[in-house]
Amino acid sequence: MAVSVALPPARAYSVPLQRPAACATDHYFDSSRLACAPCGAHQRQSAGGSSCICEPGYRMVSSDGGFSVTCEKCPENMSGVTQDGWNCITCPKGLTLEGKCKCPNNEILVERSIDGILLNEALCIHCNGTEQSFSASDVSGSRCVRCEKTFIHVSKSCDCSSPNILTGGLCFFPQESLPPKGVATVRFAQLGVTLTSAWFLKNLQSSAFACWLYSNVTACQALGNMCVMNMNSLSSSSTDACGLFQYIFIGTARLGIIHSIAYWRHNLPWLYYGDQPGLASQVLEKNHFPTTFSFKGRDKDVKLQFIAASFDAAGNFLKWQNLEGGILQLCPDTETKLDAAYTFGTTYQQSCKISVSKILLDFANPIFYDLFLEYNDDNGQQHLWAVPVLNLNLQYNEKFVNQGTNMNNWLLTRRFFLVDTLSGKETDLGKPPRVIRIASEIAISIRLVSHMQRGTIYPPLITIAYTDVLVQNPEIQSVMVSFSVNYEMDQSEARIQTDVALGVLGGLAVLWSLLKTAGWKRRTGSSIIDLQTVFKFLLFYAGDLANVFFIITVGTGIYWLVFFKAQQFVSVLLPLPSQEEDFVTYVACAFSLKALQFLQLLISQLTVDIFFIDWERPKGKVLKAVEGEGVIKSAAAPVSIWRTYFIANEWNEIQTVRKINPLFQVLAVLFFLEVVGFSNLALMDASSSLTRSSESYVAPWSRILRFGVSVALWIAIAILQVIFFSVFYERFVEDKISQFVDLCCVSNISVFLLSHNCFGYYIHGRSVHGHADTNMEEMNMNLKREAENLCSQRGLLPNTDGQTFQISISRKMRLHYDWIHETLTRKRGPARLLESSANTFEQSTRAYNTMNKFLGSFIDHVHKEMDYIVKDKLLLERILGMEFMEPIEKSIFYNDEGHSFIDVLYYGNETTLLIFDILFFSVVDLASQSFVLAAILTYLQQEIFRFIRNTLGQKNLASKTLVDERFLI
């Protein structure tokens, strides 16, 4: 049978939200309907709000758990109702507001006989408080119990009548020397709220009296807990919980101390270390923790065995608790990850948001902890080392004293709690608190002893910051909490060494930049120190200082990577994130300065002067019609321009050739970091494994280690690439630079380059065969003759092979070059002017031929007033990259065996490009903590700058050589 079901309307699955507190007094909250439902006749809502009870004067006839109740009115002579609500009874001593019998103090209510038979009239039986019995009614008033011992001690009865003092359920003699009257207030400084605590009002004075008079251990512990709930804050003029504790501590010196610890008095909890100036630094640095730690080897000890003594608010000892399992971590997580917090050397960080409603539910009763670190002595005996607490909320005379890094001002304490939902209750301990206090930041610090190689540490320190929360709407209120374990060491020596290295290398960079500036001035043919000279010096210094920062940061990163990860006994610990700021600043400075150097390099390469000298001469004559005359004359056969176009295209191709493959470089680095797992070496833990379990805790990243790992891979892969290309690929497959020089010689074209005003490079490409514009057969024959040494050598000088030179030209030569070049560039005006001039092409051709003829004649020593000499550079000149001899009358051609013309190409500046890529990758990674994003952006910037270099370089090539840009492909 088919069943047809109509589709519900759009809001068919919507239900109204009703809360138990919103139900009227004659309604209850029906959990099956999640809504308020009416109670029956003569009924009202129960205390919990989830059921109904009979009104006063009515008894229950039937009930199925409070959801369906039947009530019946009691007769006039039996107007009371029994405690269980099922029967009516006569109440001789009156009724409570609930309509039940009540009895005076120290009397108990009896409604049934010993065998359970209901009495017609309830009895109020007086408890015998005289000697031998000493009984009084219990809290519920249902039975007689032995009265509190202080009553018996003071009054020999269960009464504490005047003039005796009754407080907190205890009785004291009036003439005894008692502590001053306590102030039952709690100050929540963050909120600016001071309230009278119901817990303090009930227990503060009695705990102080019992601790003082009877040395009651539980009362002393309870008093100490109330002081801790008041943030251990002290005031010379206040008698709050901490003031009473200090009063008793000072007045019980006669009782002696525990375990030879001056701050741990008999019967009292150990709350303070003392307020002497400088005591904190002695506690934290004078003594070493009596055991050592190692990362590797058979004797490795990688667990910190923290153990805590726990107490409830009333001062009762609960148990010893090991911190493993997340006792102090408020954020939920797996047990494996929680326990990782105490693995030595692993920096642990955990944070989350917790709702106030969950806090109220999970921490209804505060727990107090005294923390110790467990260790074994040489005999295997177990001992405990007390762990001091730095409470950032502690106030001394209403001033916060535990702020800042100066230990001499700190006031260390011992006991702490995680959540206090008790002291913020104002009137009734059964009601929700008005204010709660939460340990929102807990940090355990372990400091390594410097200059010791056996893994020795100072005593750990636990730092706690509490947050005060005014409870208004617990369901939507939340608190951010964090827990961390940090490992640190004194970094002052490392900072000094870094500063010394920076100062020394920075000074050397100044000298090196001055030498570069002097060389640049010599190459520009100027001896005047002007503003341009200062600006050029600053550019040189920016590049050299970038190298200084790069060297320092690379050395720092690799140092920490090697020495931290490879050490067996712990001798170094990583800098904290706050201590890495200087390092990150150095990386940022290196990148900024290197980017400035890279842009200056790019601009200089895009403005280089270049000309292709064509040595080819016309072969024979041709008949040519003279335009406008109608006659035919003989003229020299034209020389083909295709060889020049061909060389120009080859030069255009090698402008952005590099010594490494940039795409392979980026992919290889990313492969080793993310696939092989080298990125795991950047985690702030002691493990040097490349793989990690998905279930294990992952420590936070160290920015120094991330930089060290990535830079080490960048440099290693780049070196391997350079070795591969220089040793194998360029030797056996393809060497584009050497091939270009060979191609110039085969094409009978030389390259004249000027990177500076009076300095540049020359590639001698004059064919030894006299011409290159020939057919295939003759070309092969020429190459064969050259291979068999049947012709002269390719060098500029006779009987030499030197084809590449560094040239330092005279000022006169440069002026003549510029004069001819002006003719080349003068034609390049607006298109409308070009179209209007019929002689533009002829002028360009004439200027090109003039420059070609001039440079060819210059190379052939035709111009005696602008002649040149060829010589070798001195070793010191090669090292310093400058020329000592100034070309005043004659230009100088320096023999060059290393193809130094690559300085105007990407190929000759691989170091600058590689460092720029490394720093760009590192800056992106440090900012985003993502190697993948850094790799993608690094490749994109490489391609963008390569495109810019190619495009603008091509335009410059066309502009300077008169090669039509349409033929550059």
Coordinates of N, CA and C in Angstrom, one line a residue, residues 24-28 37-46 50-73:
A24 N 6.6 29.8 34.2 CA 5.9 30.4 35.3 C 5.9 29.5 36.6
T25 N 5.5 30.1 37.7 CA 5.6 29.3 39.0 C 4.6 28.1 39.0
D26 N 3.5 28.2 38.2 CA 2.5 27.1 38.1 C 2.8 26.3 36.8
H27 N 4.0 26.4 36.3 CA 4.4 25.5 35.1 C 5.7 24.8 35.4
Y28 N 5.9 23.8 34.7 CA 7.2 23.1 34.9 C 7.8 22.9 33.5
A37 N 5.1 23.4 30.6 CA 3.8 22.7 30.7 C 3.1 23.1 32.0
P38 N 1.8 23.2 32.1 CA 1.1 23.6 33.3 C 1.1 22.5 34.3
C39 N 1.2 22.9 35.6 CA 1.0 21.9 36.7 C -0.5 21.7 36.9
G40 N -0.8 20.7 37.7 CA -2.2 20.4 38.0 C -2.8 21.4 39.1
A41 N -3.9 21.1 39.5 CA -4.6 21.9 40.5 C -3.9 21.8 41.8
H42 N -3.7 22.9 42.5 CA -3.1 23.0 43.8 C -1.6 22.5 43.8
Q43 N -1.0 22.8 42.7 CA 0.4 22.4 42.5 C 1.2 23.7 42.1
R44 N 2.6 23.5 42.2 CA 3.5 24.6 41.8 C 4.8 23.9 41.4
Q45 N 5.6 24.8 40.8 CA 6.9 24.3 40.2 C 7.8 23.8 41.4
S46 N 8.6 22.7 41.1 CA 9.6 22.3 42.1 C 10.8 23.2 42.1
S50 N 11.8 21.1 36.9 CA 11.5 20.1 35.9 C 10.4 19.2 36.4
S51 N 9.7 19.5 37.4 CA 8.5 18.7 37.9 C 7.6 19.6 38.7
C52 N 6.5 19.0 39.2 CA 5.5 19.8 40.0 C 5.4 19.2 41.4
I53 N 5.2 20.0 42.4 CA 4.9 19.6 43.8 C 3.7 20.2 44.3
C54 N 3.1 19.6 45.4 CA 1.9 20.2 45.9 C 2.2 21.5 46.6
E55 N 1.1 22.3 46.6 CA 1.3 23.6 47.3 C 1.2 23.4 48.9
P56 N 1.7 24.3 49.7 CA 1.7 24.1 51.1 C 0.2 23.9 51.6
G57 N 0.1 22.9 52.5 CA -1.2 22.5 53.0 C -1.9 21.4 52.2
Y58 N -1.2 20.9 51.2 CA -1.7 19.8 50.4 C -0.7 18.7 50.4
R59 N -1.2 17.4 50.4 CA -0.3 16.3 50.3 C -0.5 15.5 49.0
M60 N 0.5 14.8 48.6 CA 0.5 14.0 47.4 C -0.3 12.7 47.6
V61 N -1.2 12.5 46.6 CA -2.0 11.3 46.6 C -1.3 10.3 45.7
S62 N -0.9 10.8 44.6 CA -0.2 9.9 43.6 C 0.8 10.8 42.8
S63 N 1.9 10.1 42.3 CA 2.9 10.8 41.6 C 3.7 9.8 40.8
D64 N 4.0 10.1 39.5 CA 4.8 9.3 38.7 C 6.2 9.9 38.5
G65 N 6.7 10.6 39.5 CA 8.0 11.2 39.4 C 7.9 12.7 39.3
G66 N 6.8 13.2 39.5 CA 6.6 14.7 39.5 C 6.0 15.2 38.3
F67 N 5.8 14.4 37.2 CA 5.2 14.9 36.0 C 3.7 14.8 36.0
S68 N 3.2 13.8 36.7 CA 1.7 13.7 36.9 C 1.5 13.5 38.4
V69 N 1.0 14.6 39.0 CA 0.9 14.6 40.5 C -0.6 14.9 40.8
T70 N -1.1 14.1 41.9 CA -2.4 14.4 42.4 C -2.3 14.9 43.8
C71 N -2.9 16.0 44.2 CA -2.8 16.6 45.5 C -4.2 16.6 46.2
E72 N -4.1 16.5 47.5 CA -5.3 16.6 48.4 C -5.0 17.5 49.6
K73 N -6.0 18.3 49.9 CA -5.9 19.3 51.0 C -5.9 18.5 52.3

